[in-house]
């Protein structure tokens, strides 16, 4: 079946299988591999994207449900002239090791700061509770989000 | 496989009735796991996301009508005053990503013994509105939940809404699990101290085939933790033992009573 959606500000059409996820459509049909596929069951957050401005796991959205809707992936977060402040802060704070969790965390952190520009530590932990990282132990990731909050 | 996306409730009901074994999907947080892991391959998926009548909630002379498509994030944000235990439970579901997509109607559809929306709704004596070719019917949530992952929904019906008359009673929700986020409850409890009606109501989750309501008069609060623990019928499984679950319910009930007493 054919779906039509806006991804990172651009109209796209894609031929998808009825049972496939938005994550699969983004990665395999639209050539946007930024959103990562790890668990396919909503547990790890590495596939986090914004669907009509709401943070979701792309693996738990049926591609057909995104028909006529708007998606922003990690590829579309940054403005034209450089990285998004959260991306910049991840680099500055050393919050990236293998990097697999990074796209999802960057999208989730950007979503948090858009709604809560100066989060408390509790708000930060709760907002990122759906994103797993097997490398960093999270301390540097929290540093990065605090840095981005301070910078904006 | 095919996806049907109705735009109105009437269209959704017609498609549901006409199409044998069409699987409704709302937030997809249960259904997509089944599809991604090839545990299920329905012939037709009925996408309810575009049906405006299922969204949000409304006040109708003293009762609240929660649309089947009401998300946990909306419960947290909008119902903290009127249905505080439900709002607390919503906050414990999965993660922000799951709360943004997962719905009350989906929790009822799955009817898991661990469904976190169910104990708070039982304590508030919620009723479930179903619609099908024969029209609408409403039944108490207690009757809707018939077994583990089994509910009273007929093949040609949809869950439309949940109706609650907020009691105004002090109430809370508690959940035991290995961490605060992303856990299926090992045991959970919603409790309300309803002074107006002179009774305490509690409902447990993950401690029997279905979440169940237990009541007692206000003056029997002392024995209530034991009564809740005895009413449950937990099993041993990977998440915990039956004995631990009974113990947890006793502790949670005592704590919840304390919290709701003041
Ligand atoms: C990572 C993760 C964590 C989770 N954590 C929790 C948790 O902490 N607590 C908890 O309770 N649950 C949890 N869940 C399970 C799930 O999020 C909830 O059960 C949620 O309420 C399902 O809602 P949904 O809209 O996503 O349902 P869907 O997946 O869309 O549907 C679920 C079921 O309900 C049926 N259905 C949906 N809407 C209707 C309707 N209107 N009429 C008839 N049938 C309908 C579907 O056919 C399906 O059988 C978790 C899931 C994931 C993936
Ligand atoms: S791949 Fe979607 S949450 Fe893990
Ligand atoms: S940096 Fe490796 S998983 Fe997070």
Short mmCIF file of C-alpha atoms and ligand atoms in Angstrom, two decimals:
data_model
loop_
_atom_site.label_atom_id
_atom_site.label_comp_id
_atom_site.label_asym_id
_atom_site.label_seq_id
_atom_site.Cartn_x
_atom_site.Cartn_y
_atom_site.Cartn_z
CA UNK A 1 0.00 0.00 0.00
CA UNK A 2 1.06 3.56 -0.63
CA UNK A 3 1.39 6.12 2.15
CA UNK A 4 2.11 9.82 1.97
CA UNK A 5 3.74 11.63 4.86
CA UNK A 6 5.91 14.59 5.72
CA UNK A 7 9.34 13.68 7.05
CA UNK A 8 11.66 16.42 8.27
CA UNK A 9 9.61 18.99 6.38
CA UNK A 10 9.53 17.16 3.04
CA UNK A 11 6.61 15.33 1.46
CA UNK A 12 7.33 11.66 0.80
CA UNK A 13 5.45 8.79 -0.73
CA UNK A 14 6.35 5.25 0.16
CA UNK A 15 5.11 1.81 -0.82
CA UNK A 16 4.90 -0.14 2.40
CA UNK A 17 3.75 -3.56 3.52
CA UNK A 18 0.58 -3.21 5.59
CA UNK A 19 2.13 -4.77 8.69
CA UNK A 20 5.39 -2.85 8.81
CA UNK A 21 6.38 -0.25 11.37
CA UNK A 22 7.11 3.41 10.79
CA UNK A 23 10.69 2.61 11.85
CA UNK A 24 11.07 0.10 9.04
CA UNK A 25 9.55 2.54 6.53
CA UNK A 26 11.90 5.35 7.62
CA UNK A 27 15.02 3.20 7.50
CA UNK A 28 14.38 0.86 4.61
CA UNK A 29 11.98 2.77 2.33
CA UNK A 30 13.00 6.39 2.86
CA UNK A 31 16.74 5.92 3.42
CA UNK A 32 16.79 7.55 6.85
CA UNK A 33 18.85 5.22 9.05
CA UNK A 34 19.30 7.72 11.90
CA UNK A 35 16.52 6.14 13.95
CA UNK A 36 17.96 2.88 15.24
CA UNK A 37 16.36 -0.52 15.47
CA UNK A 38 17.30 -2.50 18.55
CA UNK A 39 14.38 -4.09 20.37
CA UNK A 40 11.31 -3.49 18.19
CA UNK A 41 9.19 -3.59 21.33
CA UNK A 42 9.28 -0.09 22.77
CA UNK A 43 11.81 -0.92 25.47
CA UNK A 44 14.97 0.88 24.34
CA UNK A 45 13.91 4.19 22.79
CA UNK A 46 16.61 4.10 20.11
CA UNK A 47 13.91 4.55 17.45
CA UNK A 48 12.44 7.70 19.09
CA UNK A 49 10.95 10.20 16.63
CA UNK A 50 8.39 12.99 16.79
CA UNK A 51 5.02 12.13 15.27
CA UNK A 52 2.95 15.31 14.89
CA UNK A 53 5.25 16.82 17.50
CA UNK A 54 4.82 13.96 20.02
CA UNK A 55 7.68 11.73 21.15
CA UNK A 56 7.00 8.13 20.14
CA UNK A 57 8.81 4.88 19.44
CA UNK A 58 8.75 4.53 15.66
CA UNK A 59 8.84 0.73 16.06
CA UNK A 60 5.40 0.84 17.73
CA UNK A 61 3.68 2.95 15.08
CA UNK A 62 2.26 1.14 12.09
CA UNK A 63 3.67 2.83 8.96
CA UNK A 64 0.11 3.12 7.67
CA UNK A 65 -0.83 5.09 10.80
CA UNK A 66 1.64 7.80 9.75
CA UNK A 67 -0.18 8.31 6.45
CA UNK A 68 -1.04 12.01 6.21
CA UNK A 69 1.02 12.88 9.28
CA UNK A 70 4.24 14.65 10.08
CA UNK A 71 7.40 12.96 11.33
CA UNK A 72 10.65 14.47 12.55
CA UNK A 73 13.63 12.14 12.87
CA UNK A 74 17.07 12.82 14.29
CA UNK A 75 18.15 13.75 10.75
CA UNK A 76 15.70 16.65 10.80
CA UNK A 77 16.39 18.11 14.25
CA UNK A 78 19.33 20.34 13.43
CA UNK A 79 18.91 23.75 11.80
CA UNK A 80 20.69 24.30 8.45
CA UNK A 81 23.67 26.11 9.93
CA UNK A 82 24.94 23.52 12.39
CA UNK A 83 24.04 20.89 14.96
CA UNK A 84 21.08 21.14 17.32
CA UNK A 85 22.12 22.46 20.78
CA UNK A 86 21.49 18.99 22.25
CA UNK A 87 23.75 17.39 19.64
CA UNK A 88 26.45 19.97 20.33
CA UNK A 89 26.16 19.33 24.08
CA UNK A 90 26.43 15.54 23.61
CA UNK A 91 29.77 16.11 21.86
CA UNK A 92 30.99 18.63 24.44
CA UNK A 93 30.04 16.44 27.42
CA UNK A 94 31.42 13.20 25.97
CA UNK A 95 27.99 11.60 26.13
CA UNK A 96 28.60 9.35 23.13
CA UNK A 97 30.46 6.05 23.30
CA UNK A 98 29.32 3.45 20.75
CA UNK A 99 26.64 5.94 19.69
CA UNK A 100 23.85 3.48 19.09
CA UNK A 101 21.52 5.04 21.67
CA UNK A 102 22.48 8.60 20.75
CA UNK A 103 19.90 9.43 18.06
CA UNK A 104 17.01 8.34 20.27
CA UNK A 105 18.38 10.15 23.29
CA UNK A 106 19.00 13.31 21.30
CA UNK A 107 15.40 13.32 20.04
CA UNK A 108 14.02 12.59 23.54
CA UNK A 109 16.23 15.26 25.15
CA UNK A 110 15.31 17.84 22.51
CA UNK A 111 11.63 17.05 23.14
CA UNK A 112 12.12 17.51 26.88
CA UNK A 113 13.90 20.85 26.53
CA UNK A 114 11.31 22.14 24.08
CA UNK A 115 8.62 21.63 26.74
CA UNK A 116 10.71 22.12 29.90
CA UNK A 117 13.68 24.40 29.16
CA UNK A 118 15.18 24.07 32.63
CA UNK A 119 14.36 20.58 33.91
CA UNK A 120 15.10 19.37 37.43
CA UNK A 121 17.16 16.20 37.76
CA UNK A 122 13.99 14.22 38.50
CA UNK A 123 12.29 15.59 35.40
CA UNK A 124 15.37 14.74 33.37
CA UNK A 125 15.49 11.16 34.63
CA UNK A 126 11.80 10.63 34.06
CA UNK A 127 11.90 12.14 30.55
CA UNK A 128 14.77 9.87 29.48
CA UNK A 129 13.53 6.75 31.28
CA UNK A 130 12.45 5.19 28.00
CA UNK A 131 15.93 5.38 26.44
CA UNK A 132 18.50 2.73 27.27
CA UNK A 133 22.27 3.13 26.95
CA UNK A 134 24.54 0.15 27.48
CA UNK A 135 27.82 2.10 27.44
CA UNK A 136 27.89 5.38 29.30
CA UNK A 137 26.16 4.74 32.61
CA UNK A 138 24.06 7.82 31.82
CA UNK A 139 26.08 10.33 33.88
CA UNK A 140 27.59 12.03 30.82
CA UNK A 141 24.24 11.96 29.06
CA UNK A 142 22.62 13.84 31.94
CA UNK A 143 25.58 16.26 31.91
CA UNK A 144 24.94 16.86 28.21
CA UNK A 145 21.26 17.63 28.71
CA UNK A 146 22.05 19.99 31.60
CA UNK A 147 24.65 21.68 29.37
CA UNK A 148 22.14 22.07 26.54
CA UNK A 149 19.57 23.45 28.99
CA UNK A 150 22.08 26.00 30.25
CA UNK A 151 23.11 27.00 26.72
CA UNK A 152 19.63 27.74 25.44
CA UNK B 1 -2.63 -8.18 5.09
CA UNK B 2 -4.51 -4.92 4.78
CA UNK B 3 -5.01 -1.76 6.84
CA UNK B 4 -8.38 -0.01 6.99
CA UNK B 5 -8.46 3.54 8.31
CA UNK B 6 -11.98 4.77 9.03
CA UNK B 7 -12.54 8.50 9.64
CA UNK B 8 -15.69 8.26 11.77
CA UNK B 9 -16.98 5.94 14.47
CA UNK B 10 -19.89 4.84 12.27
CA UNK B 11 -17.47 3.86 9.53
CA UNK B 12 -15.24 2.09 12.04
CA UNK B 13 -18.19 0.09 13.42
CA UNK B 14 -19.36 -0.82 9.95
CA UNK B 15 -15.89 -2.03 8.94
CA UNK B 16 -15.50 -3.95 12.19
CA UNK B 17 -18.83 -5.72 11.64
CA UNK B 18 -18.26 -6.42 7.93
CA UNK B 19 -14.69 -7.62 8.17
CA UNK B 20 -14.22 -10.91 9.94
CA UNK B 21 -11.21 -10.89 12.28
CA UNK B 22 -10.23 -7.24 11.76
CA UNK B 23 -7.81 -6.28 14.54
CA UNK B 24 -8.34 -2.86 16.03
CA UNK B 25 -5.15 -0.87 16.61
CA UNK B 26 -5.08 2.37 18.57
CA UNK B 27 -1.74 3.35 20.13
CA UNK B 28 -0.23 0.09 18.88
CA UNK B 29 1.94 -0.40 21.97
CA UNK B 30 0.58 -3.94 22.40
CA UNK B 31 -0.41 -4.75 18.82
CA UNK B 32 2.88 -3.67 17.20
CA UNK B 33 4.92 -5.96 19.44
CA UNK B 34 2.81 -8.87 18.17
CA UNK B 35 3.31 -7.80 14.54
CA UNK B 36 7.03 -7.02 14.83
CA UNK B 37 7.77 -10.43 16.30
CA UNK B 38 5.47 -12.22 13.90
CA UNK B 39 3.42 -13.62 16.76
CA UNK B 40 0.31 -12.56 14.91
CA UNK B 41 -0.49 -11.95 11.28
CA UNK B 42 -4.03 -10.58 11.19
CA UNK B 43 -5.69 -10.47 7.80
CA UNK B 44 -6.92 -6.93 8.40
CA UNK B 45 -5.85 -4.22 10.83
CA UNK B 46 -8.44 -1.58 11.72
CA UNK B 47 -6.57 1.66 12.43
CA UNK B 48 -8.63 3.75 14.88
CA UNK B 49 -6.23 6.71 15.04
CA UNK B 50 -8.33 8.94 12.77
CA UNK B 51 -11.62 8.44 14.61
CA UNK B 52 -12.13 11.74 16.44
CA UNK B 53 -15.07 10.38 18.51
CA UNK B 54 -12.69 8.05 20.37
CA UNK B 55 -10.29 10.80 21.42
CA UNK B 56 -10.06 12.88 24.56
CA UNK B 57 -12.58 13.07 27.38
CA UNK B 58 -15.73 14.99 28.18
CA UNK B 59 -17.80 15.90 31.23
CA UNK B 60 -21.43 14.88 30.97
CA UNK B 61 -23.56 15.99 33.99
CA UNK B 62 -21.41 14.69 36.80
CA UNK B 63 -19.80 11.81 34.92
CA UNK B 64 -16.64 11.72 32.90
CA UNK B 65 -16.58 10.06 29.53
CA UNK B 66 -13.06 8.89 28.75
CA UNK B 67 -12.68 8.15 25.05
CA UNK B 68 -11.14 4.74 24.29
CA UNK B 69 -8.31 6.62 22.58
CA UNK B 70 -7.41 8.68 25.67
CA UNK B 71 -3.65 8.41 26.17
CA UNK B 72 -1.76 8.01 29.44
CA UNK B 73 -0.09 11.36 28.83
CA UNK B 74 -3.54 12.99 28.64
CA UNK B 75 -4.61 11.18 31.84
CA UNK B 76 -1.53 12.49 33.63
CA UNK B 77 -1.94 16.01 32.35
CA UNK B 78 -5.72 16.45 32.53
CA UNK B 79 -7.13 14.09 35.18
CA UNK B 80 -4.83 14.64 38.16
CA UNK B 81 -7.62 16.43 40.06
CA UNK B 82 -10.66 14.36 39.14
CA UNK B 83 -9.20 10.85 38.90
CA UNK B 84 -5.93 11.10 40.83
CA UNK B 85 -5.28 7.35 41.12
CA UNK B 86 -5.68 6.92 37.35
CA UNK B 87 -3.33 9.84 36.72
CA UNK B 88 -0.77 8.31 39.10
CA UNK B 89 -1.08 4.93 37.39
CA UNK B 90 -0.65 6.55 33.97
CA UNK B 91 2.60 8.05 35.16
CA UNK B 92 3.98 4.57 35.93
CA UNK B 93 3.20 3.14 32.50
CA UNK B 94 6.27 2.30 30.44
CA UNK B 95 8.05 5.53 29.51
CA UNK B 96 7.06 8.91 28.06
CA UNK B 97 7.09 7.38 24.59
CA UNK B 98 4.67 4.63 25.69
CA UNK B 99 2.48 7.08 27.63
CA UNK B 100 2.22 9.29 24.55
CA UNK B 101 0.76 6.45 22.45
CA UNK B 102 -0.76 3.92 24.84
CA UNK B 103 -4.47 4.31 25.59
CA UNK B 104 -7.13 3.35 28.11
CA UNK B 105 -9.07 1.54 25.40
CA UNK B 106 -5.98 -0.46 24.46
CA UNK B 107 -5.41 -1.42 28.10
CA UNK B 108 -9.01 -2.69 28.27
CA UNK B 109 -8.61 -4.45 24.92
CA UNK B 110 -5.53 -6.30 26.12
CA UNK B 111 -7.13 -6.96 29.54
CA UNK B 112 -3.84 -8.01 31.08
CA UNK B 113 -3.91 -8.90 34.80
CA UNK B 114 -1.13 -6.29 35.03
CA UNK B 115 -2.96 -3.53 33.12
CA UNK B 116 -2.22 -0.41 35.15
CA UNK B 117 -5.31 1.57 34.16
CA UNK B 118 -7.60 -1.17 35.45
CA UNK B 119 -7.26 -0.99 39.29
CA UNK B 120 -7.85 2.79 39.44
CA UNK B 121 -10.89 2.47 37.17
CA UNK B 122 -12.27 -0.43 39.25
CA UNK B 123 -11.94 1.59 42.43
CA UNK B 124 -13.99 4.36 40.78
CA UNK B 125 -16.58 1.80 39.63
CA UNK B 126 -16.10 2.59 35.96
CA UNK B 127 -18.39 1.32 33.23
CA UNK B 128 -17.30 0.32 29.75
CA UNK B 129 -19.27 1.45 26.71
CA UNK B 130 -19.20 -0.96 23.77
CA UNK B 131 -20.76 -0.47 20.36
CA UNK B 132 -21.63 -2.94 17.61
CA UNK B 133 -24.23 -3.69 14.96
CA UNK B 134 -26.89 -4.21 17.66
CA UNK B 135 -26.23 -0.77 19.13
CA UNK B 136 -24.54 0.34 22.33
CA UNK B 137 -24.26 -1.47 25.62
CA UNK B 138 -22.63 -0.50 28.87
CA UNK B 139 -21.31 -2.89 31.47
CA UNK B 140 -19.39 -2.56 34.71
CA UNK B 141 -15.62 -2.90 34.26
CA UNK B 142 -15.74 -5.83 36.72
CA UNK B 143 -17.95 -7.74 34.29
CA UNK B 144 -15.95 -6.65 31.25
CA UNK B 145 -12.79 -8.31 32.59
CA UNK B 146 -13.53 -12.02 32.31
CA UNK B 147 -10.09 -13.67 32.51
CA UNK B 148 -6.39 -13.20 31.89
CA UNK B 149 -6.24 -11.32 28.57
CA UNK B 150 -9.92 -12.01 28.05
CA UNK B 151 -12.72 -9.49 27.99
CA UNK B 152 -16.41 -9.33 27.16
CA UNK B 153 -15.88 -7.57 23.81
CA UNK B 154 -17.69 -9.34 20.96
CA UNK B 155 -15.98 -9.92 17.60
CA UNK B 156 -18.05 -7.24 15.92
CA UNK B 157 -17.83 -4.62 18.68
CA UNK B 158 -15.50 -1.77 19.55
CA UNK B 159 -14.69 -0.21 22.90
CA UNK B 160 -15.97 3.33 22.61
CA UNK B 161 -15.47 4.87 26.05
CA UNK B 162 -15.19 4.41 29.78
CA UNK B 163 -17.68 6.23 32.00
CA UNK B 164 -16.76 7.25 35.52
CA UNK B 165 -18.57 9.28 38.16
CA UNK B 166 -15.57 10.64 40.09
CA UNK B 167 -16.14 9.83 43.76
CA UNK B 168 -14.04 12.68 45.07
CA UNK B 169 -12.63 10.18 47.57
CA UNK B 170 -8.98 10.33 48.57
CA UNK B 171 -7.26 7.76 46.44
CA UNK B 172 -3.88 6.55 45.30
CA UNK B 173 -2.12 4.02 43.09
CA UNK B 174 1.02 2.04 43.90
CA UNK B 175 3.05 -0.42 41.89
CA UNK B 176 5.89 -2.76 42.80
CA UNK B 177 8.58 -3.55 40.24
CA UNK B 178 12.35 -3.69 39.82
CA UNK B 179 12.57 -0.02 38.76
CA UNK B 180 10.30 2.99 38.45
CA UNK B 181 10.06 3.10 34.67
CA UNK B 182 9.34 0.42 32.11
CA UNK B 183 8.11 -2.33 34.41
CA UNK B 184 5.20 -4.66 34.27
CA UNK B 185 3.81 -4.61 37.81
CA UNK B 186 4.83 -7.45 40.10
CA UNK B 187 1.88 -6.30 42.16
CA UNK B 188 -0.17 -3.10 42.03
CA UNK B 189 -2.91 -1.52 44.06
CA UNK B 190 -5.40 1.32 43.75
CA UNK B 191 -7.21 2.37 46.90
CA UNK B 192 -9.89 4.94 47.74
CA UNK B 193 -11.18 5.98 51.15
CA UNK B 194 -14.73 7.04 50.36
CA UNK B 195 -16.01 8.88 53.44
CA UNK B 196 -19.25 9.90 51.74
CA UNK B 197 -20.28 6.28 51.25
CA UNK B 198 -18.53 5.07 54.38
CA UNK B 199 -16.41 2.49 52.61
CA UNK B 200 -12.90 1.66 51.48
CA UNK B 201 -12.38 0.26 48.03
CA UNK B 202 -9.18 -1.33 46.78
CA UNK B 203 -8.34 -3.07 43.54
CA UNK B 204 -5.22 -5.13 42.94
CA UNK B 205 -3.36 -5.90 39.74
CA UNK B 206 -0.88 -8.68 38.84
CA UNK B 207 -2.14 -10.77 41.74
CA UNK B 208 -4.85 -12.89 40.13
CA UNK B 209 -6.28 -13.77 36.71
CA UNK B 210 -7.95 -10.36 36.54
CA UNK B 211 -7.64 -7.14 38.56
CA UNK B 212 -10.30 -7.32 41.28
CA UNK B 213 -12.16 -4.96 43.59
CA UNK B 214 -12.30 -5.50 47.37
CA UNK B 215 -14.56 -3.43 49.67
CA UNK B 216 -14.91 -2.90 53.40
CA UNK B 217 -16.75 -0.50 55.69
CA UNK B 218 -14.63 2.42 56.87
CA UNK B 219 -14.46 1.10 60.44
CA UNK B 220 -12.82 -2.14 59.25
CA UNK B 221 -9.70 -0.37 58.00
CA UNK B 222 -7.48 -2.23 60.47
CA UNK B 223 -8.11 -5.63 58.98
CA UNK B 224 -8.21 -4.35 55.40
CA UNK B 225 -4.60 -5.09 54.39
CA UNK B 226 -5.12 -8.76 55.31
CA UNK B 227 -8.46 -8.82 53.57
CA UNK B 228 -6.96 -7.54 50.29
CA UNK B 229 -4.06 -10.01 50.50
CA UNK B 230 -6.48 -12.88 51.11
CA UNK B 231 -8.83 -11.83 48.30
CA UNK B 232 -6.00 -12.02 45.75
CA UNK B 233 -5.15 -15.28 43.98
CA UNK B 234 -1.57 -14.72 42.79
CA UNK B 235 0.70 -17.22 41.09
CA UNK B 236 4.45 -17.82 41.00
CA UNK B 237 5.99 -16.56 37.77
CA UNK B 238 9.20 -15.02 36.42
CA UNK B 239 8.42 -11.67 38.03
CA UNK B 240 7.70 -12.87 41.55
CA UNK B 241 6.24 -15.54 43.79
CA UNK B 242 2.67 -15.78 44.97
CA UNK B 243 3.81 -15.37 48.57
CA UNK B 244 5.75 -12.22 47.74
CA UNK B 245 2.77 -10.76 45.88
CA UNK B 246 0.43 -11.36 48.84
CA UNK B 247 2.97 -9.78 51.16
CA UNK B 248 3.39 -6.81 48.81
CA UNK B 249 -0.38 -6.27 48.67
CA UNK B 250 -0.58 -6.26 52.46
CA UNK B 251 2.19 -3.64 52.67
CA UNK B 252 0.81 -1.54 49.81
CA UNK B 253 -2.70 -1.55 51.30
CA UNK B 254 -1.42 -0.40 54.69
CA UNK B 255 0.63 2.37 53.06
CA UNK B 256 -2.21 3.44 50.79
CA UNK B 257 -4.59 3.63 53.77
CA UNK B 258 -2.12 5.84 55.56
CA UNK B 259 -1.71 8.05 52.51
CA UNK B 260 -5.48 8.44 52.07
CA UNK B 261 -6.34 8.84 55.75
CA UNK B 262 -5.27 12.43 56.31
C1 LIG C 1 7.69 -0.89 26.42
C2 LIG C 1 6.28 -1.08 26.90
C3 LIG C 1 5.97 -0.81 28.23
C4 LIG C 1 4.68 -1.00 28.69
N1 LIG C 1 4.41 -0.73 29.99
C5 LIG C 1 3.16 -0.90 30.47
C6 LIG C 1 2.87 -0.62 31.83
O1 LIG C 1 3.73 -0.19 32.61
N2 LIG C 1 1.58 -0.82 32.26
C7 LIG C 1 0.59 -1.27 31.42
O2 LIG C 1 -0.55 -1.43 31.87
N3 LIG C 1 0.85 -1.56 30.12
C8 LIG C 1 2.10 -1.39 29.65
N4 LIG C 1 2.37 -1.66 28.32
C9 LIG C 1 1.29 -2.21 27.48
C10 LIG C 1 0.49 -1.18 26.67
O3 LIG C 1 1.22 0.02 26.53
C11 LIG C 1 -0.86 -0.86 27.32
O4 LIG C 1 -1.63 -2.04 27.45
C12 LIG C 1 -1.66 0.17 26.50
O5 LIG C 1 -2.74 0.63 27.28
C13 LIG C 1 -2.18 -0.35 25.19
O6 LIG C 1 -2.85 0.71 24.52
P1 LIG C 1 -2.69 0.93 22.93
O7 LIG C 1 -3.60 2.03 22.56
O8 LIG C 1 -1.27 1.07 22.57
O9 LIG C 1 -3.26 -0.47 22.44
P2 LIG C 1 -3.11 -1.25 21.05
O10 LIG C 1 -1.82 -1.95 21.00
O11 LIG C 1 -3.49 -0.38 19.92
O12 LIG C 1 -4.28 -2.32 21.29
C14 LIG C 1 -4.26 -3.22 22.38
C15 LIG C 1 -5.44 -4.19 22.29
O13 LIG C 1 -6.67 -3.51 22.44
C16 LIG C 1 -7.46 -3.66 21.27
N5 LIG C 1 -8.10 -2.36 21.08
C17 LIG C 1 -7.52 -1.13 21.10
N6 LIG C 1 -8.46 -0.16 20.99
C18 LIG C 1 -9.65 -0.78 20.88
C19 LIG C 1 -11.00 -0.33 20.73
N7 LIG C 1 -11.31 0.97 20.69
N8 LIG C 1 -12.00 -1.26 20.66
C20 LIG C 1 -11.70 -2.59 20.73
N9 LIG C 1 -10.45 -3.08 20.87
C21 LIG C 1 -9.43 -2.18 20.95
C22 LIG C 1 -6.51 -4.07 20.17
O14 LIG C 1 -7.15 -4.81 19.17
C23 LIG C 1 -5.52 -4.91 20.96
O15 LIG C 1 -6.05 -6.19 21.20
C24 LIG C 1 3.66 -1.47 27.82
C25 LIG C 1 3.96 -1.72 26.48
C26 LIG C 1 5.26 -1.51 26.01
C27 LIG C 1 5.57 -1.77 24.57
S1 LIG C 2 13.61 -0.25 18.65
FE1 LIG C 2 11.87 0.92 19.16
S2 LIG C 2 12.07 1.09 21.29
FE2 LIG C 2 13.67 -0.26 20.81
S1 LIG C 3 26.70 5.00 23.82
FE1 LIG C 3 26.57 2.88 23.43
S2 LIG C 3 24.51 2.42 23.93
FE2 LIG C 3 24.72 4.45 24.57
#
